[in-house]
PDB file of C-alpha atoms in Angstrom:
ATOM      1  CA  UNK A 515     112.661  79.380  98.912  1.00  0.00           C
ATOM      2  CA  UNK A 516     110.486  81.307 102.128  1.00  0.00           C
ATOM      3  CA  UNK A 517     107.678  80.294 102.671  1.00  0.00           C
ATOM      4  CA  UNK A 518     105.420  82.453 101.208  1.00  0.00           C
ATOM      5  CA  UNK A 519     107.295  81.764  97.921  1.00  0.00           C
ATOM      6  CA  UNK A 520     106.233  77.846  98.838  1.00  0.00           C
ATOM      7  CA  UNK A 521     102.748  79.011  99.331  1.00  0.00           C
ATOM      8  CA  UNK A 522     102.640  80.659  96.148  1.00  0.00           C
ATOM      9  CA  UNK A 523     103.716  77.937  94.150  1.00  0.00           C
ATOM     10  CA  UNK A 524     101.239  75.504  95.728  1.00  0.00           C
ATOM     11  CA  UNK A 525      98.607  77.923  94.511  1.00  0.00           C
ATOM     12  CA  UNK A 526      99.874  78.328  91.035  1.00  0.00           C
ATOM     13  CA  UNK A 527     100.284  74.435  90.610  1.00  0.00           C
ATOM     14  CA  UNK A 528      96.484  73.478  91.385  1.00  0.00           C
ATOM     15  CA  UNK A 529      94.711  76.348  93.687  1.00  0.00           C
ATOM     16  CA  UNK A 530      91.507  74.215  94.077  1.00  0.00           C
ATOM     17  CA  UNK A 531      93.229  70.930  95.162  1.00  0.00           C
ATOM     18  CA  UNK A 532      95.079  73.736  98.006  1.00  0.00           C
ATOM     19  CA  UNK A 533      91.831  74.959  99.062  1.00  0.00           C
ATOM     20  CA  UNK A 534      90.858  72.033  99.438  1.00  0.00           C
ATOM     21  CA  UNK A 535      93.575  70.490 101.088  1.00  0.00           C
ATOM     22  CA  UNK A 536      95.520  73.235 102.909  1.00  0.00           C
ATOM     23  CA  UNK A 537      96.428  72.393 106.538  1.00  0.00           C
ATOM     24  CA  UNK A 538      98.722  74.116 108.283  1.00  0.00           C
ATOM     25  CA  UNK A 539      97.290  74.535 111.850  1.00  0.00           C
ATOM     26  CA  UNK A 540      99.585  73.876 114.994  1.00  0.00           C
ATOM     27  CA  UNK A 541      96.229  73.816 117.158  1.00  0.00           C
ATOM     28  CA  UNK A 542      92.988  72.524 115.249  1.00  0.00           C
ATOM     29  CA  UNK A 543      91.131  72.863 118.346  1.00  0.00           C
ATOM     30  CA  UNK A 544      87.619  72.060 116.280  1.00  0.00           C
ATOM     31  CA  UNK A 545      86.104  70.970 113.285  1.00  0.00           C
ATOM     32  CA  UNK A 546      87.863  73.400 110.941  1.00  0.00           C
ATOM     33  CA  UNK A 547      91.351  71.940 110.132  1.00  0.00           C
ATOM     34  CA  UNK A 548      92.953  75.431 110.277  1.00  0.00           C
ATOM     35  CA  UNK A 549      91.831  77.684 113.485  1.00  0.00           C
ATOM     36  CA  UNK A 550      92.812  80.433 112.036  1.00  0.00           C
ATOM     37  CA  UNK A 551      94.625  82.065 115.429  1.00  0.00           C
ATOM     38  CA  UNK A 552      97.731  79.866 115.907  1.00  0.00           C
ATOM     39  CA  UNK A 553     101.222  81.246 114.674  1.00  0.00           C
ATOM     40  CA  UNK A 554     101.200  78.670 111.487  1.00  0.00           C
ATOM     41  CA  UNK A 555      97.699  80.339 110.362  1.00  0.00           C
ATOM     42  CA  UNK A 556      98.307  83.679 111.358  1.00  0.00           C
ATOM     43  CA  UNK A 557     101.653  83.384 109.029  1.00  0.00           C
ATOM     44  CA  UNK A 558      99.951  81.337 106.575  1.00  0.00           C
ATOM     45  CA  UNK A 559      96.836  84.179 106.066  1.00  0.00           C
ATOM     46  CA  UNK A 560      98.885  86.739 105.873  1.00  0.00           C
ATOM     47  CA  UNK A 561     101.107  85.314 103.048  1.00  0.00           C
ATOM     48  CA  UNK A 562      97.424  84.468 101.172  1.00  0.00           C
ATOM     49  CA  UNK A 563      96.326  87.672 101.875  1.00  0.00           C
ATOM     50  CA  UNK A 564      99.661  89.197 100.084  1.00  0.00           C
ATOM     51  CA  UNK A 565      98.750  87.356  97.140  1.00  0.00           C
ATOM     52  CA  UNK A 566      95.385  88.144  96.692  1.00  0.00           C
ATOM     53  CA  UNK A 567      93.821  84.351  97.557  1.00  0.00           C
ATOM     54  CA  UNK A 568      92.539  84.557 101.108  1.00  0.00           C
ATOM     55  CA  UNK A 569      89.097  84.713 100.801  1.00  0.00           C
ATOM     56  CA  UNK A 570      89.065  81.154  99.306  1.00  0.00           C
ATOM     57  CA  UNK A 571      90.397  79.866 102.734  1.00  0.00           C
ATOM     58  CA  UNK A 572      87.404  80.762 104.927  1.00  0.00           C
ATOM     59  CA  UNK A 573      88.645  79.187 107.723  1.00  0.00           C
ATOM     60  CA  UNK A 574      91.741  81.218 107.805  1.00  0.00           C
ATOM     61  CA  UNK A 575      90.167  84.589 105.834  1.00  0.00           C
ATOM     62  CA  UNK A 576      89.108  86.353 109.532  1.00  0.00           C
ATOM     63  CA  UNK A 577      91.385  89.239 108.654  1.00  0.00           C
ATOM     64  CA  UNK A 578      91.969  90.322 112.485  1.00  0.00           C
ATOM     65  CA  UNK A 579      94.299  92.925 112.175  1.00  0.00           C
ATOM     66  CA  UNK A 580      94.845  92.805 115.740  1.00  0.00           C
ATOM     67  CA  UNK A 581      95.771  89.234 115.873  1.00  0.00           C
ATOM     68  CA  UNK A 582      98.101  89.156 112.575  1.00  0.00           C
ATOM     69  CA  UNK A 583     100.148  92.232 114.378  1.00  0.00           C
ATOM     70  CA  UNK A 584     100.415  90.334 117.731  1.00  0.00           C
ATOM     71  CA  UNK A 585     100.973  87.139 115.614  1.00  0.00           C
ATOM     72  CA  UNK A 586     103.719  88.957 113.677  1.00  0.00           C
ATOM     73  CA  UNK A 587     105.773  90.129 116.445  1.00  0.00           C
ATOM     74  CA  UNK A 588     106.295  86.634 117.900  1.00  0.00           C
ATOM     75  CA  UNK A 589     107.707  85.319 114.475  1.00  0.00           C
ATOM     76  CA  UNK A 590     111.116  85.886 113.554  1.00  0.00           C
ATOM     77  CA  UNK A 591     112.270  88.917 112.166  1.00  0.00           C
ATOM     78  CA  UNK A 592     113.083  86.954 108.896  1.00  0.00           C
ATOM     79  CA  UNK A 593     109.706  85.966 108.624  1.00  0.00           C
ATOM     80  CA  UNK A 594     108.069  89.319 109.205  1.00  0.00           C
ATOM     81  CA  UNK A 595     110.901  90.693 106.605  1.00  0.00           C
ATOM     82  CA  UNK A 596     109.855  88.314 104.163  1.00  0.00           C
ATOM     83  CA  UNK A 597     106.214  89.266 104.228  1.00  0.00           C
ATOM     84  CA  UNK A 598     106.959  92.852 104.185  1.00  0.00           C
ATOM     85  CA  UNK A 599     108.919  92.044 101.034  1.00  0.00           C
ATOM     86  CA  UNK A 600     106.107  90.404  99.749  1.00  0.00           C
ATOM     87  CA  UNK A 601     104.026  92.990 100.299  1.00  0.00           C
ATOM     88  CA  UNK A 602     105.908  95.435  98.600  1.00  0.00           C
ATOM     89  CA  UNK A 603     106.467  93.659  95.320  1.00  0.00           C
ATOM     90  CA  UNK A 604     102.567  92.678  94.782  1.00  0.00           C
ATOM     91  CA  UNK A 605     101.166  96.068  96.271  1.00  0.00           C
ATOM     92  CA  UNK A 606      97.600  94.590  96.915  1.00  0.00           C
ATOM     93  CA  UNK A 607      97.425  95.100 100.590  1.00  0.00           C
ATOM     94  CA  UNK A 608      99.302  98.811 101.420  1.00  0.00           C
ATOM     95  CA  UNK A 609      97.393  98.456 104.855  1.00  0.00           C
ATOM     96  CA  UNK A 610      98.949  94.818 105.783  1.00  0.00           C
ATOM     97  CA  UNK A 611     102.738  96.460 104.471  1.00  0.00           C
ATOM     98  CA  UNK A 612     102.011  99.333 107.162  1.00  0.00           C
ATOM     99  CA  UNK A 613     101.632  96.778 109.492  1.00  0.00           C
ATOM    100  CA  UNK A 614     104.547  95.028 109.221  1.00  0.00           C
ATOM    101  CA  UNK A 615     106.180  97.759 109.059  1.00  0.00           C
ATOM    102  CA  UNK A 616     105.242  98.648 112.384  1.00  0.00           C
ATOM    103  CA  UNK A 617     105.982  95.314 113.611  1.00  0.00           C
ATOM    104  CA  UNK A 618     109.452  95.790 112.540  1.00  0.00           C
ATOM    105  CA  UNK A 619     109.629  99.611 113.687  1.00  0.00           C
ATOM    106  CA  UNK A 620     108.269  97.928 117.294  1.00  0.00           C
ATOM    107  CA  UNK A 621     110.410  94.915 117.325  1.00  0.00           C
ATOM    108  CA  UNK A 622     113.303  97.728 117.075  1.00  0.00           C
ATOM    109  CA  UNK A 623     112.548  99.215 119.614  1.00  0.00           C
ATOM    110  CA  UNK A 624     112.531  95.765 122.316  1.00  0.00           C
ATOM    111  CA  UNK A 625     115.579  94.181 120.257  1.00  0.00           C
TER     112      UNK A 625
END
């Protein structure tokens, strides 16, 4: 199972307990438990943003574009694969599966 499969299944099981109790951050440099800039949030927003359930994460729901495609091309190409995958089976964000489609297109290229 990838990960965003795992996050998906945590939602479907209880999604209020996982807002409530989804941690995920390598950093948590503050009072929010996620910081919502580290690789494990970056990841972790854009799976919840693939499934339509980021906005009930506010302290991962800043939706930096920027960040997510600098965040993207450190993962591993599996991971990056696996959200564009993602991405194209639910079709709710077209402009996050350009993205990572220009991660992988750019990761090409330096590979």
């Amino acid at each position: 199972m990838t990960r965003a499969e795992k996050v998906e299944k945590i939602l479907a099981w209880d999604e209020d307990l996982t807002k409530a109790f989804l941690r995920v951050c390598a950093v948590n440099d503050g009072e929010d438990y996620n910081c919502g800039r580290c690789g494990k949030c970056v990841r972790t927003a854009i799976e919840l943003e693939l499934l339509g359930k980021l906005d009930g994460f506010p302290d991962l729901a800043r939706r930096d574009e920027a960040l997510w495609y600098k965040g993207s091309l450190y993962d591993k190409r599996s991971i990056v694969e696996e959200h564009l995958a993602m991405a194209e089976r639910k079709g709710l964000s077209p402009r996050l599966e350009s993205m990572l489609r220009k991660v992988l297109r750019r990761r090409d290229r330096i590979d």
